[in-house]
PDB file of C-alpha atoms in Angstrom:
ATOM      1  CA  MET A   1    -100.666-155.319  30.669  1.00  0.00           C
ATOM      2  CA  SER A   2     -97.046-156.031  29.307  1.00  0.00           C
ATOM      3  CA  MET A   3     -95.133-153.033  28.596  1.00  0.00           C
ATOM      4  CA  TYR A   4     -94.805-154.141  24.832  1.00  0.00           C
ATOM      5  CA  LEU A   5     -98.547-153.440  24.796  1.00  0.00           C
ATOM      6  CA  LEU A   6     -98.535-150.534  26.955  1.00  0.00           C
ATOM      7  CA  ARG A   7     -95.759-149.016  24.354  1.00  0.00           C
ATOM      8  CA  ARG A   8     -98.028-149.939  21.347  1.00  0.00           C
ATOM      9  CA  LEU A   9    -101.139-148.398  22.868  1.00  0.00           C
ATOM     10  CA  ALA A  10     -99.252-145.051  23.787  1.00  0.00           C
ATOM     11  CA  GLY A  11     -97.802-144.918  20.011  1.00  0.00           C
ATOM     12  CA  LEU A  12    -101.296-145.519  18.800  1.00  0.00           C
ATOM     13  CA  LEU A  13    -102.787-142.955  20.958  1.00  0.00           C
ATOM     14  CA  LEU A  14     -99.893-140.455  19.934  1.00  0.00           C
ATOM     15  CA  ALA A  15    -100.601-141.346  16.424  1.00  0.00           C
ATOM     16  CA  LEU A  16    -104.536-141.105  16.260  1.00  0.00           C
ATOM     17  CA  PRO A  17    -104.256-137.283  15.786  1.00  0.00           C
ATOM     18  CA  LEU A  18    -102.349-137.401  12.699  1.00  0.00           C
ATOM     19  CA  ALA A  19    -104.367-140.114  11.380  1.00  0.00           C
ATOM     20  CA  LEU A  20    -107.633-138.332  11.691  1.00  0.00           C
ATOM     21  CA  GLY A  21    -105.836-134.877  10.439  1.00  0.00           C
ATOM     22  CA  SER A  22    -106.196-131.430  12.549  1.00  0.00           C
ATOM     23  CA  PRO A  23    -109.594-130.566  13.533  1.00  0.00           C
ATOM     24  CA  ALA A  24    -111.234-128.186  11.141  1.00  0.00           C
ATOM     25  CA  GLN A  25    -111.248-124.707  12.047  1.00  0.00           C
ATOM     26  CA  ALA A  26    -114.497-123.210  12.423  1.00  0.00           C
ATOM     27  CA  TRP A  27    -115.431-120.352   9.983  1.00  0.00           C
ATOM     28  CA  GLU A  28    -116.005-117.078  11.935  1.00  0.00           C
ATOM     29  CA  LEU A  29    -118.087-113.988  11.557  1.00  0.00           C
ATOM     30  CA  ALA A  30    -114.860-112.015  11.888  1.00  0.00           C
ATOM     31  CA  GLY A  31    -112.358-109.948  10.138  1.00  0.00           C
ATOM     32  CA  THR A  32    -112.643-109.618   6.204  1.00  0.00           C
ATOM     33  CA  LYS A  33    -114.003-112.065   3.755  1.00  0.00           C
ATOM     34  CA  THR A  34    -114.269-112.363   0.103  1.00  0.00           C
ATOM     35  CA  LEU A  35    -117.643-111.875  -1.354  1.00  0.00           C
ATOM     36  CA  SER A  36    -118.319-113.795  -4.636  1.00  0.00           C
ATOM     37  CA  LEU A  37    -120.922-114.505  -7.169  1.00  0.00           C
ATOM     38  CA  VAL A  38    -121.199-118.212  -8.834  1.00  0.00           C
ATOM     39  CA  GLY A  39    -122.517-118.046 -12.241  1.00  0.00           C
ATOM     40  CA  ARG A  40    -124.514-120.947 -14.165  1.00  0.00           C
ATOM     41  CA  ASP A  41    -120.936-121.877 -15.912  1.00  0.00           C
ATOM     42  CA  GLY A  42    -119.534-122.599 -12.192  1.00  0.00           C
ATOM     43  CA  LYS A  43    -117.167-119.637 -12.318  1.00  0.00           C
ATOM     44  CA  ALA A  44    -117.036-117.670  -9.095  1.00  0.00           C
ATOM     45  CA  THR A  45    -116.263-113.940  -9.413  1.00  0.00           C
ATOM     46  CA  ALA A  46    -114.927-112.173  -6.490  1.00  0.00           C
ATOM     47  CA  ILE A  47    -116.948-108.772  -6.488  1.00  0.00           C
ATOM     48  CA  GLY A  48    -115.874-107.539  -3.157  1.00  0.00           C
ATOM     49  CA  THR A  49    -115.635-108.084   0.516  1.00  0.00           C
ATOM     50  CA  VAL A  50    -117.506-108.220   3.678  1.00  0.00           C
ATOM     51  CA  GLU A  51    -115.462-106.758   6.796  1.00  0.00           C
ATOM     52  CA  PHE A  52    -117.181-108.146  10.177  1.00  0.00           C
ATOM     53  CA  THR A  53    -116.031-106.492  13.690  1.00  0.00           C
ATOM     54  CA  THR A  54    -116.786-107.447  17.054  1.00  0.00           C
ATOM     55  CA  ALA A  55    -116.778-104.929  19.870  1.00  0.00           C
ATOM     56  CA  GLY A  56    -118.967-104.819  22.762  1.00  0.00           C
ATOM     57  CA  GLY A  57    -120.622-107.939  22.140  1.00  0.00           C
ATOM     58  CA  GLN A  58    -121.685-106.944  18.896  1.00  0.00           C
ATOM     59  CA  THR A  59    -120.689-107.797  15.617  1.00  0.00           C
ATOM     60  CA  THR A  60    -121.176-105.333  12.626  1.00  0.00           C
ATOM     61  CA  PHE A  61    -120.392-105.635   8.896  1.00  0.00           C
ATOM     62  CA  ARG A  62    -119.397-103.659   6.216  1.00  0.00           C
ATOM     63  CA  VAL A  63    -119.984-104.465   2.395  1.00  0.00           C
ATOM     64  CA  ALA A  64    -117.356-103.085  -0.102  1.00  0.00           C
ATOM     65  CA  MET A  65    -117.755-103.577  -3.636  1.00  0.00           C
ATOM     66  CA  ASN A  66    -114.471-104.120  -5.838  1.00  0.00           C
ATOM     67  CA  PRO A  67    -114.975-101.298  -8.602  1.00  0.00           C
ATOM     68  CA  ALA A  68    -112.190-103.246 -10.704  1.00  0.00           C
ATOM     69  CA  VAL A  69    -114.744-105.889 -11.173  1.00  0.00           C
ATOM     70  CA  MET A  70    -118.399-104.305 -10.717  1.00  0.00           C
ATOM     71  CA  GLN A  71    -118.991-101.834 -13.729  1.00  0.00           C
ATOM     72  CA  ASP A  72    -120.700 -98.777 -13.541  1.00  0.00           C
ATOM     73  CA  PHE A  73    -124.039 -98.421 -15.341  1.00  0.00           C
ATOM     74  CA  PHE A  74    -125.916 -95.603 -15.302  1.00  0.00           C
ATOM     75  CA  LEU A  75    -130.042 -96.841 -15.278  1.00  0.00           C
ATOM     76  CA  SER A  76    -133.066 -95.100 -14.625  1.00  0.00           C
ATOM     77  CA  MET A  77    -131.152 -91.910 -14.005  1.00  0.00           C
ATOM     78  CA  ARG A  78    -128.947 -93.586 -11.281  1.00  0.00           C
ATOM     79  CA  GLU A  79    -125.580 -95.191 -11.374  1.00  0.00           C
ATOM     80  CA  PHE A  80    -125.582 -98.995 -10.003  1.00  0.00           C
ATOM     81  CA  LYS A  81    -122.535-101.630  -9.805  1.00  0.00           C
ATOM     82  CA  CYS A  82    -123.192-104.254 -12.049  1.00  0.00           C
ATOM     83  CA  LEU A  83    -121.531-107.530 -13.141  1.00  0.00           C
ATOM     84  CA  PRO A  84    -122.338-108.827 -16.367  1.00  0.00           C
ATOM     85  CA  GLY A  85    -122.583-112.518 -16.916  1.00  0.00           C
ATOM     86  CA  GLY A  86    -123.657-115.136 -19.359  1.00  0.00           C
ATOM     87  CA  THR A  87    -127.266-114.070 -20.323  1.00  0.00           C
ATOM     88  CA  GLU A  88    -127.854-111.222 -17.517  1.00  0.00           C
ATOM     89  CA  VAL A  89    -126.535-108.243 -15.585  1.00  0.00           C
ATOM     90  CA  LEU A  90    -126.661-108.472 -12.003  1.00  0.00           C
ATOM     91  CA  CYS A  91    -126.778-105.004 -10.232  1.00  0.00           C
ATOM     92  CA  HIS A  92    -125.868-104.166  -6.475  1.00  0.00           C
ATOM     93  CA  VAL A  93    -128.524-102.385  -4.864  1.00  0.00           C
ATOM     94  CA  PRO A  94    -127.380-100.969  -1.400  1.00  0.00           C
ATOM     95  CA  TYR A  95    -129.917-100.903   1.129  1.00  0.00           C
ATOM     96  CA  PRO A  96    -130.693 -96.874   1.414  1.00  0.00           C
ATOM     97  CA  TYR A  97    -131.916 -96.514   4.998  1.00  0.00           C
ATOM     98  CA  ARG A  98    -130.428 -96.462   8.509  1.00  0.00           C
ATOM     99  CA  ASN A  99    -130.111-100.075   9.869  1.00  0.00           C
ATOM    100  CA  PRO A 100    -127.827-101.730  12.537  1.00  0.00           C
ATOM    101  CA  ALA A 101    -125.527-103.415  10.030  1.00  0.00           C
ATOM    102  CA  SER A 102    -125.047-106.270  12.344  1.00  0.00           C
ATOM    103  CA  VAL A 103    -125.614-109.951  12.719  1.00  0.00           C
ATOM    104  CA  VAL A 104    -126.048-112.348  15.525  1.00  0.00           C
ATOM    105  CA  GLU A 105    -125.427-116.263  15.147  1.00  0.00           C
ATOM    106  CA  GLY A 106    -128.727-117.476  13.514  1.00  0.00           C
ATOM    107  CA  ASP A 107    -129.737-114.028  12.267  1.00  0.00           C
ATOM    108  CA  LEU A 108    -127.979-112.440   9.291  1.00  0.00           C
ATOM    109  CA  VAL A 109    -131.110-110.684   8.125  1.00  0.00           C
ATOM    110  CA  TRP A 110    -129.388-107.426   7.929  1.00  0.00           C
ATOM    111  CA  LEU A 111    -126.454-108.564   5.985  1.00  0.00           C
ATOM    112  CA  GLU A 112    -128.877-109.984   3.498  1.00  0.00           C
ATOM    113  CA  HIS A 113    -130.470-106.687   2.905  1.00  0.00           C
ATOM    114  CA  ALA A 114    -126.847-105.041   2.448  1.00  0.00           C
ATOM    115  CA  LEU A 115    -126.547-107.644  -0.336  1.00  0.00           C
ATOM    116  CA  LEU A 116    -129.919-106.704  -2.492  1.00  0.00           C
ATOM    117  CA  PHE A 117    -129.642-107.070  -6.192  1.00  0.00           C
ATOM    118  CA  PHE A 118    -131.604-106.728  -9.469  1.00  0.00           C
ATOM    119  CA  TYR A 119    -131.234-108.683 -12.629  1.00  0.00           C
ATOM    120  CA  LYS A 120    -131.840-107.343 -16.402  1.00  0.00           C
ATOM    121  CA  GLN A 121    -130.894-108.566 -19.882  1.00  0.00           C
ATOM    122  CA  PRO A 122    -128.109-106.783 -21.192  1.00  0.00           C
ATOM    123  CA  THR A 123    -130.351-105.133 -23.939  1.00  0.00           C
ATOM    124  CA  ASP A 124    -132.602-103.739 -21.455  1.00  0.00           C
ATOM    125  CA  PHE A 125    -132.548-100.031 -20.578  1.00  0.00           C
ATOM    126  CA  GLY A 126    -133.304 -99.131 -17.163  1.00  0.00           C
ATOM    127  CA  ALA A 127    -133.239-100.717 -13.736  1.00  0.00           C
ATOM    128  CA  LYS A 128    -136.074-103.280 -13.553  1.00  0.00           C
ATOM    129  CA  LEU A 129    -136.329-103.047  -9.637  1.00  0.00           C
ATOM    130  CA  TRP A 130    -139.460-105.295  -9.876  1.00  0.00           C
ATOM    131  CA  ASN A 131    -136.422-108.535 -10.918  1.00  0.00           C
ATOM    132  CA  GLY A 132    -135.174-108.062  -7.306  1.00  0.00           C
ATOM    133  CA  VAL A 133    -133.017-110.996  -5.966  1.00  0.00           C
ATOM    134  CA  TYR A 134    -132.632-111.495  -2.307  1.00  0.00           C
ATOM    135  CA  TYR A 135    -129.775-114.179  -1.277  1.00  0.00           C
ATOM    136  CA  GLN A 136    -130.991-115.954   1.900  1.00  0.00           C
ATOM    137  CA  LEU A 137    -127.565-116.894   3.550  1.00  0.00           C
ATOM    138  CA  ALA A 138    -126.875-120.304   5.218  1.00  0.00           C
ATOM    139  CA  ARG A 139    -123.953-121.028   7.281  1.00  0.00           C
ATOM    140  CA  THR A 140    -121.300-123.611   6.136  1.00  0.00           C
ATOM    141  CA  PRO A 141    -118.246-124.976   7.317  1.00  0.00           C
ATOM    142  CA  GLN A 142    -116.417-122.678   4.413  1.00  0.00           C
ATOM    143  CA  GLY A 143    -118.627-119.502   5.003  1.00  0.00           C
ATOM    144  CA  LEU A 144    -121.891-118.184   4.038  1.00  0.00           C
ATOM    145  CA  VAL A 145    -123.724-119.463   1.048  1.00  0.00           C
ATOM    146  CA  GLY A 146    -126.580-117.466  -0.338  1.00  0.00           C
ATOM    147  CA  THR A 147    -129.707-119.100  -2.411  1.00  0.00           C
ATOM    148  CA  PRO A 148    -131.620-116.449  -4.597  1.00  0.00           C
ATOM    149  CA  GLN A 149    -135.201-115.346  -3.743  1.00  0.00           C
ATOM    150  CA  ALA A 150    -137.055-113.075  -6.008  1.00  0.00           C
ATOM    151  CA  ILE A 151    -138.241-109.730  -4.337  1.00  0.00           C
ATOM    152  CA  ASP A 152    -139.558-106.520  -5.557  1.00  0.00           C
ATOM    153  CA  LEU A 153    -137.194-103.738  -4.707  1.00  0.00           C
ATOM    154  CA  ASN A 154    -139.857-101.024  -5.467  1.00  0.00           C
ATOM    155  CA  ALA A 155    -140.699-101.976  -1.660  1.00  0.00           C
ATOM    156  CA  ILE A 156    -137.953 -99.833  -0.618  1.00  0.00           C
ATOM    157  CA  GLY A 157    -138.845 -97.000  -2.979  1.00  0.00           C
ATOM    158  CA  ALA A 158    -140.013 -95.166   0.379  1.00  0.00           C
ATOM    159  CA  PRO A 159    -138.575 -94.978   3.813  1.00  0.00           C
ATOM    160  CA  PRO A 160    -140.009 -97.995   5.592  1.00  0.00           C
ATOM    161  CA  ALA A 161    -142.735 -97.149   8.382  1.00  0.00           C
ATOM    162  CA  GLN A 162    -140.527 -99.173  10.927  1.00  0.00           C
ATOM    163  CA  PRO A 163    -137.213 -98.379  10.291  1.00  0.00           C
ATOM    164  CA  GLY A 164    -135.739-100.948  12.610  1.00  0.00           C
ATOM    165  CA  VAL A 165    -137.690-104.129  11.004  1.00  0.00           C
ATOM    166  CA  PRO A 166    -136.153-105.614   7.756  1.00  0.00           C
ATOM    167  CA  PRO A 167    -138.451-105.158   4.921  1.00  0.00           C
ATOM    168  CA  TYR A 168    -138.170-108.333   3.275  1.00  0.00           C
ATOM    169  CA  GLY A 169    -139.365-111.108   5.599  1.00  0.00           C
ATOM    170  CA  LYS A 170    -140.127-114.181   4.289  1.00  0.00           C
ATOM    171  CA  ALA A 171    -143.379-113.104   3.181  1.00  0.00           C
ATOM    172  CA  GLU A 172    -141.946-110.676   0.776  1.00  0.00           C
ATOM    173  CA  ARG A 173    -139.621-113.323  -0.607  1.00  0.00           C
ATOM    174  CA  SER A 174    -140.323-116.467  -3.181  1.00  0.00           C
ATOM    175  CA  ASP A 175    -138.227-118.893  -4.175  1.00  0.00           C
ATOM    176  CA  ILE A 176    -136.552-119.252  -7.365  1.00  0.00           C
ATOM    177  CA  PRO A 177    -136.232-122.136  -9.205  1.00  0.00           C
ATOM    178  CA  THR A 178    -132.609-123.821  -9.716  1.00  0.00           C
ATOM    179  CA  GLY A 179    -130.780-122.750 -12.878  1.00  0.00           C
ATOM    180  CA  ALA A 180    -133.254-119.741 -13.536  1.00  0.00           C
ATOM    181  CA  ARG A 181    -130.840-116.912 -12.524  1.00  0.00           C
ATOM    182  CA  TRP A 182    -127.579-116.674 -14.284  1.00  0.00           C
ATOM    183  CA  PHE A 183    -126.073-116.099 -10.658  1.00  0.00           C
ATOM    184  CA  GLY A 184    -127.115-118.782  -8.561  1.00  0.00           C
ATOM    185  CA  GLN A 185    -125.091-118.434  -5.458  1.00  0.00           C
ATOM    186  CA  LEU A 186    -123.651-115.876  -3.619  1.00  0.00           C
ATOM    187  CA  LEU A 187    -120.607-117.046  -1.218  1.00  0.00           C
ATOM    188  CA  ILE A 188    -118.707-115.073   1.655  1.00  0.00           C
ATOM    189  CA  GLN A 189    -115.551-117.145   2.413  1.00  0.00           C
TER     190      GLN A 189
END
């Protein structure tokens, strides 16, 4: 091989990473991430944060709602943090019982249970717990994306018979048609 061809090949090999761009950094269950809801109008509203901490091989999380964004609603003798949007009001319902508050790759069920909501019409009085919304999370290169599913939050009105078992398995959830809820997507990025 001629010296010219060797130099040309070496130059191409050096330029290849620049041409391809730097590899995308993989999204991790680590650090503080922004929690957002996306309305039917396409607008994302940051409603809080999720803080992931890894210690001893276990990743735990803590959800914090932003009080500057989430409004206080007193419904059915209880205070809820709610976000009005379009034709609905979406209210956060923190899971009320002890749980590990941890996640592992491929199993985000306790995080999904920390992000339970119900919806109501702006003119409705009281909490509509049968209008529960469970966001099933899926991992993407940019973070976690939640798709809404219907649940009945009355199921967690009493302590679970098996505290370590999440109460909303696949059988307790049903798909919601696309566009049926004002907040059709939850993001953790």
